[in-house]
Amino acid sequence: MDAYLIDAVRTPVGRRGGGLASVHPADLAGHVITAVLERTGVDPAAVDDVVLGCVDTLGPQAGDIARTAWLAAGLPEEVPGVTVDRQCGSSQQALHFAAQAVASGTADLVVAGGVQNMSAVPIGAAMTVGEQFGFRTPFSGSVGWEKRYGGEEISQFRAAELIAHRWNLSRLDMEAYALRSHQRALAAIDGGMFEREIVPLGECVVDEGPRRDTSAARMARLTPLTEGGRVTAATASQISDGASAVLVASGRAVREHGLTPRARVHHLSARGADPVVMLTAPIPATRYALAKAALRIEEIDLFEINEAFASVVLAWLAETGADPERVNVNGGAIALGHPLGATGTKLCATLLNALEQRGGRYGLQVMCEGGGQANVTILERL
């Protein structure tokens, strides 16, 4: 059985402290859920489940934000919701769970998506709050973890540096990539490439992250994130706020509700790699997905790989041989931002629209994730 994408929407991505900073996460998510239902004309009562990704589920993001967001939007109480945490890939995993439910026949209509207000709940808050209970890190005190990995520092910043050194990526290499991300994002905004996927919220009507005044010279003046390192804030994803949602439907739901699918989920999978280097899993995950889908990398028309750091994408490009002109064609998280739990289905919306705009058939989306993991989704445009 197939799983179809009927529509995909997202808020503009707000900068830290920007246009979405004061919006409660339940209202952020409720906004995109309502929008995708209204745009597709689906009766909310016909939805079988709501699956949302979210990281750092504290405070306004606690208590199963998927359920809270649905109810805060005024939608039927009989529809349940569940929140997923696969770190940066949380909403891509939400999409996978939705597609698996639909393809298995256990559901016909599922809203998948994600939300994150990083202005309200700082990145890593769920880890640092544990310090008050005597847990310095999520791993300290685990006999099994320490036996396997010792006292290795587990940090995305260290991981980005390790990748830069392992693949011999210079600071200039990474800054050149980051500048191109901003240039592509600004060209996409100016060309209206995001208009179909964005549902404005209040005065936030366009992505706030891309910097028109950025330059190689400006980037060169920044201090590395670690002493003596190569990675700077300019070559890392931005702290952001936002939400995104996708409506996933079975063939039966398509017929019964008179829906017009925009794409089919051709393949979905997740793989793991070294949790210390952490951010390299997209490389084996991409190879695995292509083999399972019986596709060559040359057959993929467009790629979206999350720009957690420039080093992640550059190492992936070097190992996979993907054409850089097909990768993140409208910019990525370095320019557009990375609202953790929302980014997966945000990238899905962007990939879907880019495939339609360019007449492509297959699109592949992959993200690095905490714990040394990666989700891969291959879409077939219809």
Short mmCIF file of C-alpha atoms in Angstrom, two decimals:
data_model
loop_
_atom_site.label_atom_id
_atom_site.label_comp_id
_atom_site.label_asym_id
_atom_site.label_seq_id
_atom_site.Cartn_x
_atom_site.Cartn_y
_atom_site.Cartn_z
CA MET A 1 0.00 0.00 0.00
CA ASP A 2 1.12 3.54 -0.73
CA ALA A 3 1.39 6.66 1.40
CA TYR A 4 0.65 9.92 -0.40
CA LEU A 5 1.58 13.49 0.49
CA ILE A 6 -1.44 15.70 -0.10
CA ASP A 7 0.08 18.99 0.98
CA ALA A 8 2.89 20.40 3.09
CA VAL A 9 3.10 23.78 4.80
CA ARG A 10 5.33 25.66 7.20
CA THR A 11 5.54 28.93 9.02
CA PRO A 12 8.27 31.34 8.00
CA VAL A 13 11.32 30.56 10.11
CA GLY A 14 11.81 33.19 12.78
CA ARG A 15 15.19 34.28 14.09
CA ARG A 16 15.97 33.85 17.78
CA GLY A 17 14.09 36.65 19.47
CA GLY A 18 12.36 37.45 16.18
CA GLY A 19 8.83 37.47 14.84
CA LEU A 20 7.75 34.10 16.29
CA ALA A 21 9.60 34.23 19.62
CA SER A 22 6.54 35.15 21.66
CA VAL A 23 4.20 32.61 20.04
CA HIS A 24 3.35 29.62 22.24
CA PRO A 25 4.58 26.38 20.60
CA ALA A 26 1.04 24.95 20.71
CA ASP A 27 -0.18 27.91 18.70
CA LEU A 28 2.75 27.67 16.31
CA ALA A 29 1.96 24.03 15.57
CA GLY A 30 -1.78 24.59 15.63
CA HIS A 31 -1.36 27.24 12.95
CA VAL A 32 0.23 24.88 10.42
CA ILE A 33 -2.08 21.99 11.30
CA THR A 34 -5.12 24.17 10.66
CA ALA A 35 -3.57 25.49 7.44
CA VAL A 36 -2.86 22.07 5.94
CA LEU A 37 -6.40 20.90 6.75
CA GLU A 38 -7.98 24.02 5.28
CA ARG A 39 -5.89 23.86 2.13
CA THR A 40 -6.77 20.23 1.51
CA GLY A 41 -10.42 20.54 2.53
CA VAL A 42 -10.20 17.50 4.81
CA ASP A 43 -12.69 17.19 7.66
CA PRO A 44 -10.56 17.33 10.84
CA ALA A 45 -12.71 14.61 12.38
CA ALA A 46 -11.53 12.23 9.65
CA VAL A 47 -7.90 12.46 10.80
CA ASP A 48 -6.73 9.28 12.54
CA ASP A 49 -3.70 10.68 14.36
CA VAL A 50 -1.38 13.66 14.74
CA VAL A 51 2.35 12.96 14.97
CA LEU A 52 4.63 15.90 15.74
CA GLY A 53 8.35 16.14 16.29
CA CYS A 54 9.76 18.28 19.08
CA VAL A 55 13.07 18.43 20.96
CA ASP A 56 13.52 19.79 24.50
CA THR A 57 9.95 19.08 25.53
CA LEU A 58 9.96 21.37 28.56
CA GLY A 59 7.59 24.09 29.70
CA PRO A 60 5.33 25.12 26.79
CA GLN A 61 6.62 22.19 24.72
CA ALA A 62 5.93 19.58 27.44
CA GLY A 63 2.89 17.41 27.99
CA ASP A 64 2.66 15.93 24.45
CA ILE A 65 2.74 19.06 22.31
CA ALA A 66 1.08 17.21 19.41
CA ARG A 67 -2.06 16.73 21.47
CA THR A 68 -1.92 20.23 22.95
CA ALA A 69 -1.47 21.89 19.56
CA TRP A 70 -4.42 20.05 18.03
CA LEU A 71 -6.69 21.03 20.92
CA ALA A 72 -5.37 24.61 21.03
CA ALA A 73 -6.36 24.91 17.37
CA GLY A 74 -9.95 24.12 18.32
CA LEU A 75 -9.97 20.77 16.54
CA PRO A 76 -12.00 17.65 17.52
CA GLU A 77 -11.15 16.14 20.89
CA GLU A 78 -11.53 12.56 19.61
CA VAL A 79 -8.41 12.85 17.44
CA PRO A 80 -5.25 11.84 19.39
CA GLY A 81 -1.71 13.14 19.08
CA VAL A 82 1.77 11.86 19.88
CA THR A 83 5.13 13.63 20.13
CA VAL A 84 8.35 12.18 18.67
CA ASP A 85 11.97 12.94 19.55
CA ARG A 86 14.65 11.78 17.15
CA GLN A 87 16.58 14.98 17.81
CA CYS A 88 17.02 17.12 14.67
CA GLY A 89 15.16 14.54 12.60
CA SER A 90 12.10 14.47 14.84
CA SER A 91 9.53 15.69 12.32
CA GLN A 92 11.06 13.67 9.50
CA GLN A 93 10.56 10.66 11.76
CA ALA A 94 7.01 11.88 12.42
CA LEU A 95 6.47 11.78 8.66
CA HIS A 96 7.91 8.26 8.57
CA PHE A 97 5.59 7.07 11.33
CA ALA A 98 2.62 8.65 9.55
CA ALA A 99 3.55 7.06 6.22
CA GLN A 100 4.10 3.67 7.87
CA ALA A 101 0.69 3.84 9.56
CA VAL A 102 -0.98 4.70 6.28
CA ALA A 103 0.95 2.15 4.21
CA SER A 104 0.16 -0.59 6.75
CA GLY A 105 -3.55 0.10 6.54
CA THR A 106 -3.89 1.01 10.21
CA ALA A 107 -4.64 4.65 9.38
CA ASP A 108 -5.95 6.57 6.38
CA LEU A 109 -5.26 10.20 7.23
CA VAL A 110 -2.41 11.38 9.47
CA VAL A 111 -1.08 14.85 10.09
CA ALA A 112 2.70 14.77 10.56
CA GLY A 113 4.86 17.72 11.45
CA GLY A 114 6.92 19.41 14.08
CA VAL A 115 7.41 22.52 16.17
CA GLN A 116 10.18 24.28 18.05
CA ASN A 117 10.38 27.63 19.80
CA MET A 118 14.09 27.88 20.52
CA SER A 119 13.70 31.45 21.72
CA ALA A 120 11.45 30.26 24.54
CA VAL A 121 13.17 26.94 25.31
CA PRO A 122 16.93 27.11 24.63
CA ILE A 123 18.67 24.34 22.73
CA GLY A 124 19.80 21.55 25.06
CA ALA A 125 17.45 22.67 27.84
CA ALA A 126 16.24 19.11 28.44
CA MET A 127 19.84 18.08 29.07
CA THR A 128 20.95 21.01 31.21
CA VAL A 129 17.86 20.87 33.41
CA GLY A 130 19.06 17.45 34.55
CA GLU A 131 21.97 19.06 36.35
CA GLN A 132 19.68 20.06 39.22
CA PHE A 133 18.98 16.36 39.75
CA GLY A 134 22.66 15.43 39.73
CA PHE A 135 23.04 14.40 36.09
CA ARG A 136 25.87 16.32 34.43
CA THR A 137 25.06 14.85 31.01
CA PRO A 138 22.50 12.33 29.72
CA PHE A 139 25.29 9.74 29.68
CA SER A 140 27.12 10.30 32.96
CA GLY A 141 26.49 7.51 35.42
CA SER A 142 25.61 4.92 32.78
CA VAL A 143 27.91 1.98 33.29
CA GLY A 144 27.16 0.60 29.84
CA TRP A 145 27.73 3.90 28.04
CA GLU A 146 30.98 4.64 29.85
CA LYS A 147 32.24 1.12 29.24
CA ARG A 148 31.64 1.57 25.52
CA TYR A 149 32.51 5.24 24.94
CA GLY A 150 34.42 6.25 28.06
CA GLY A 151 34.39 9.90 28.88
CA GLU A 152 34.30 11.09 25.26
CA GLU A 153 32.85 14.56 24.88
CA ILE A 154 29.49 14.28 23.12
CA SER A 155 28.93 17.58 21.38
CA GLN A 156 27.64 18.62 17.99
CA PHE A 157 30.28 21.36 17.88
CA ARG A 158 33.07 18.87 18.50
CA ALA A 159 31.53 16.57 15.91
CA ALA A 160 31.46 19.31 13.29
CA GLU A 161 35.16 19.98 13.97
CA LEU A 162 36.03 16.27 13.81
CA ILE A 163 34.33 16.04 10.41
CA ALA A 164 36.15 19.11 9.12
CA HIS A 165 39.49 17.57 10.07
CA ARG A 166 38.67 14.04 8.87
CA TRP A 167 37.58 15.29 5.43
CA ASN A 168 40.26 18.00 5.30
CA LEU A 169 37.71 20.80 5.00
CA SER A 170 39.22 24.22 5.54
CA ARG A 171 37.49 27.14 7.16
CA LEU A 172 37.47 28.82 3.73
CA ASP A 173 35.74 25.75 2.21
CA MET A 174 33.01 25.91 4.81
CA GLU A 175 32.56 29.68 4.61
CA ALA A 176 32.26 29.51 0.83
CA TYR A 177 29.53 26.92 1.24
CA ALA A 178 27.75 29.03 3.87
CA LEU A 179 27.83 32.12 1.68
CA ARG A 180 26.29 30.13 -1.17
CA SER A 181 23.51 28.99 1.21
CA HIS A 182 22.61 32.62 1.93
CA GLN A 183 22.77 33.55 -1.74
CA ARG A 184 20.52 30.67 -2.76
CA ALA A 185 18.05 31.37 0.06
CA LEU A 186 17.79 35.05 -0.86
CA ALA A 187 17.33 34.19 -4.53
CA ALA A 188 14.56 31.76 -3.56
CA ILE A 189 12.81 34.36 -1.40
CA ASP A 190 13.08 37.04 -4.09
CA GLY A 191 11.87 34.57 -6.73
CA GLY A 192 8.82 33.49 -4.71
CA MET A 193 10.03 29.90 -4.43
CA PHE A 194 8.69 29.51 -0.88
CA GLU A 195 5.33 31.21 -1.33
CA ARG A 196 3.30 28.03 -1.76
CA GLU A 197 4.68 26.38 1.36
CA ILE A 198 4.67 29.32 3.78
CA VAL A 199 1.63 30.23 5.86
CA PRO A 200 2.39 33.63 7.45
CA LEU A 201 1.77 34.09 11.15
CA GLY A 202 1.09 37.59 12.43
CA GLU A 203 3.72 39.96 11.13
CA CYS A 204 6.12 37.12 10.35
CA VAL A 205 5.57 36.59 6.64
CA VAL A 206 9.02 35.65 5.31
CA ASP A 207 12.02 33.68 6.56
CA GLU A 208 14.04 35.93 8.83
CA GLY A 209 17.38 34.13 8.75
CA PRO A 210 19.05 34.95 5.42
CA ARG A 211 21.41 37.92 5.65
CA ARG A 212 21.64 40.23 2.66
CA ASP A 213 24.70 41.93 4.10
CA THR A 214 26.74 38.79 4.68
CA SER A 215 30.01 38.32 2.85
CA ALA A 216 33.19 36.27 2.90
CA ALA A 217 34.94 39.15 4.64
CA ARG A 218 32.33 39.32 7.41
CA MET A 219 32.51 35.57 7.96
CA ALA A 220 36.29 35.67 8.15
CA ARG A 221 36.13 37.99 11.16
CA LEU A 222 34.17 35.56 13.35
CA THR A 223 35.77 33.66 16.22
CA PRO A 224 35.64 29.83 15.97
CA LEU A 225 33.11 28.06 18.19
CA THR A 226 35.94 26.08 19.80
CA GLU A 227 39.42 27.39 20.53
CA GLY A 228 41.69 26.81 17.57
CA GLY A 229 38.82 25.35 15.53
CA ARG A 230 37.59 25.87 12.00
CA VAL A 231 33.83 25.98 12.57
CA THR A 232 32.21 29.36 13.30
CA ALA A 233 28.65 30.52 13.79
CA ALA A 234 28.62 31.47 10.10
CA THR A 235 29.06 27.84 9.07
CA ALA A 236 26.50 26.45 11.52
CA SER A 237 22.71 26.38 11.39
CA GLN A 238 20.82 29.23 13.02
CA ILE A 239 18.81 29.03 16.24
CA SER A 240 15.23 29.49 15.09
CA ASP A 241 11.52 29.23 15.78
CA GLY A 242 8.92 27.60 13.54
CA ALA A 243 6.48 24.82 12.76
CA SER A 244 5.60 22.65 9.77
CA ALA A 245 2.97 20.06 8.84
CA VAL A 246 2.23 17.49 6.14
CA LEU A 247 -1.00 15.62 5.43
CA VAL A 248 -0.36 11.94 4.65
CA ALA A 249 -3.15 9.86 3.08
CA SER A 250 -3.83 6.32 1.94
CA GLY A 251 -5.16 5.50 -1.52
CA ARG A 252 -8.55 4.87 0.04
CA ALA A 253 -8.56 8.30 1.70
CA VAL A 254 -7.54 9.91 -1.57
CA ARG A 255 -10.57 8.38 -3.27
CA GLU A 256 -13.07 8.89 -0.45
CA HIS A 257 -12.11 12.52 0.22
CA GLY A 258 -11.50 13.52 -3.39
CA LEU A 259 -7.87 14.46 -2.72
CA THR A 260 -5.13 15.16 -5.24
CA PRO A 261 -1.75 13.83 -4.07
CA ARG A 262 1.34 15.85 -4.82
CA ALA A 263 3.82 13.04 -4.14
CA ARG A 264 4.21 9.45 -3.03
CA VAL A 265 6.60 8.24 -0.37
CA HIS A 266 8.89 6.03 -2.45
CA HIS A 267 11.21 5.03 0.40
CA LEU A 268 11.80 5.73 4.07
CA SER A 269 14.48 4.50 6.44
CA ALA A 270 16.75 5.48 9.32
CA ARG A 271 20.31 4.37 10.07
CA GLY A 272 22.89 4.90 12.78
CA ALA A 273 26.63 5.58 12.94
CA ASP A 274 29.27 6.68 15.46
CA PRO A 275 27.54 8.78 18.18
CA VAL A 276 30.77 10.61 19.02
CA VAL A 277 31.40 11.88 15.50
CA MET A 278 27.59 12.06 15.55
CA LEU A 279 26.86 13.91 12.30
CA THR A 280 28.15 11.47 9.65
CA ALA A 281 25.16 9.09 9.57
CA PRO A 282 23.65 10.75 6.45
CA ILE A 283 26.48 9.17 4.43
CA PRO A 284 25.72 5.47 5.12
CA ALA A 285 22.02 6.24 5.40
CA THR A 286 21.94 7.67 1.88
CA ARG A 287 23.77 4.66 0.48
CA TYR A 288 21.41 2.31 2.30
CA ALA A 289 18.29 4.14 1.07
CA LEU A 290 19.41 4.21 -2.55
CA ALA A 291 20.19 0.49 -2.46
CA LYS A 292 16.84 -0.36 -0.87
CA ALA A 293 15.00 1.84 -3.39
CA ALA A 294 16.99 0.41 -6.32
CA LEU A 295 17.97 3.91 -7.42
CA ARG A 296 21.29 5.42 -8.46
CA ILE A 297 22.28 8.78 -7.04
CA GLU A 298 22.16 10.16 -10.58
CA GLU A 299 18.44 9.38 -10.70
CA ILE A 300 17.68 11.72 -7.79
CA ASP A 301 16.65 15.08 -9.19
CA LEU A 302 16.96 17.12 -5.99
CA PHE A 303 18.40 16.65 -2.52
CA GLU A 304 17.68 18.32 0.80
CA ILE A 305 20.36 17.59 3.40
CA ASN A 306 19.99 19.59 6.56
CA GLU A 307 22.75 22.15 6.96
CA ALA A 308 23.41 21.56 10.63
CA PHE A 309 26.98 22.57 9.78
CA ALA A 310 28.69 23.20 6.46
CA SER A 311 31.14 20.39 7.24
CA VAL A 312 28.27 17.87 7.37
CA VAL A 313 27.08 18.68 3.86
CA LEU A 314 30.56 18.94 2.36
CA ALA A 315 31.60 15.56 3.77
CA TRP A 316 28.34 14.02 2.50
CA LEU A 317 28.94 15.49 -0.96
CA ALA A 318 32.48 14.12 -1.02
CA GLU A 319 31.37 10.61 -0.04
CA THR A 320 28.16 10.27 -2.08
CA GLY A 321 29.20 12.03 -5.27
CA ALA A 322 25.90 13.93 -5.40
CA ASP A 323 25.79 16.86 -7.81
CA PRO A 324 26.13 20.06 -5.71
CA GLU A 325 23.85 21.87 -8.17
CA ARG A 326 21.01 19.56 -7.11
CA VAL A 327 21.63 19.94 -3.36
CA ASN A 328 19.77 22.50 -1.21
CA VAL A 329 18.97 24.51 -4.32
CA ASN A 330 16.99 27.08 -2.30
CA GLY A 331 19.53 27.39 0.49
CA GLY A 332 19.55 25.55 3.78
CA ALA A 333 19.60 25.87 7.54
CA ILE A 334 22.79 27.93 7.60
CA ALA A 335 20.79 30.72 5.98
CA LEU A 336 17.17 29.77 6.64
CA GLY A 337 17.46 28.44 10.19
CA HIS A 338 16.92 25.15 11.95
CA PRO A 339 13.93 25.04 14.34
CA LEU A 340 14.95 21.57 15.54
CA GLY A 341 11.70 19.65 15.83
CA ALA A 342 10.12 21.39 12.83
CA THR A 343 12.94 21.10 10.32
CA GLY A 344 12.18 17.63 8.97
CA THR A 345 8.77 18.39 7.53
CA LYS A 346 9.90 21.93 6.71
CA LEU A 347 12.52 20.43 4.39
CA CYS A 348 9.86 18.08 3.01
CA ALA A 349 7.69 21.05 2.05
CA THR A 350 10.62 22.79 0.39
CA LEU A 351 11.70 19.64 -1.46
CA LEU A 352 8.19 18.97 -2.71
CA ASN A 353 7.82 22.49 -4.06
CA ALA A 354 11.27 22.50 -5.64
CA LEU A 355 10.53 19.23 -7.45
CA GLU A 356 7.36 20.74 -8.87
CA GLN A 357 9.06 24.00 -9.82
CA ARG A 358 11.87 22.18 -11.63
CA GLY A 359 9.88 19.29 -13.05
CA GLY A 360 11.84 16.64 -11.14
CA ARG A 361 10.61 13.16 -10.31
CA TYR A 362 12.62 11.95 -7.31
CA GLY A 363 13.72 13.95 -4.29
CA LEU A 364 15.85 12.66 -1.41
CA GLN A 365 15.85 14.22 2.05
CA VAL A 366 18.36 13.32 4.76
CA MET A 367 19.27 14.77 8.16
CA CYS A 368 22.01 14.22 10.71
CA GLU A 369 20.70 13.69 14.22
CA GLY A 370 21.86 13.43 17.80
CA GLY A 371 23.10 9.98 18.77
CA GLY A 372 24.74 9.50 15.38
CA GLN A 373 21.55 8.84 13.41
CA ALA A 374 19.97 9.87 10.11
CA ASN A 375 16.55 9.65 8.51
CA VAL A 376 16.19 9.34 4.73
CA THR A 377 13.01 9.92 2.76
CA ILE A 378 12.72 9.56 -1.01
CA LEU A 379 9.69 11.26 -2.56
CA GLU A 380 8.28 10.62 -6.01
CA ARG A 381 6.47 13.63 -7.43
CA LEU A 382 3.13 12.81 -9.00
#
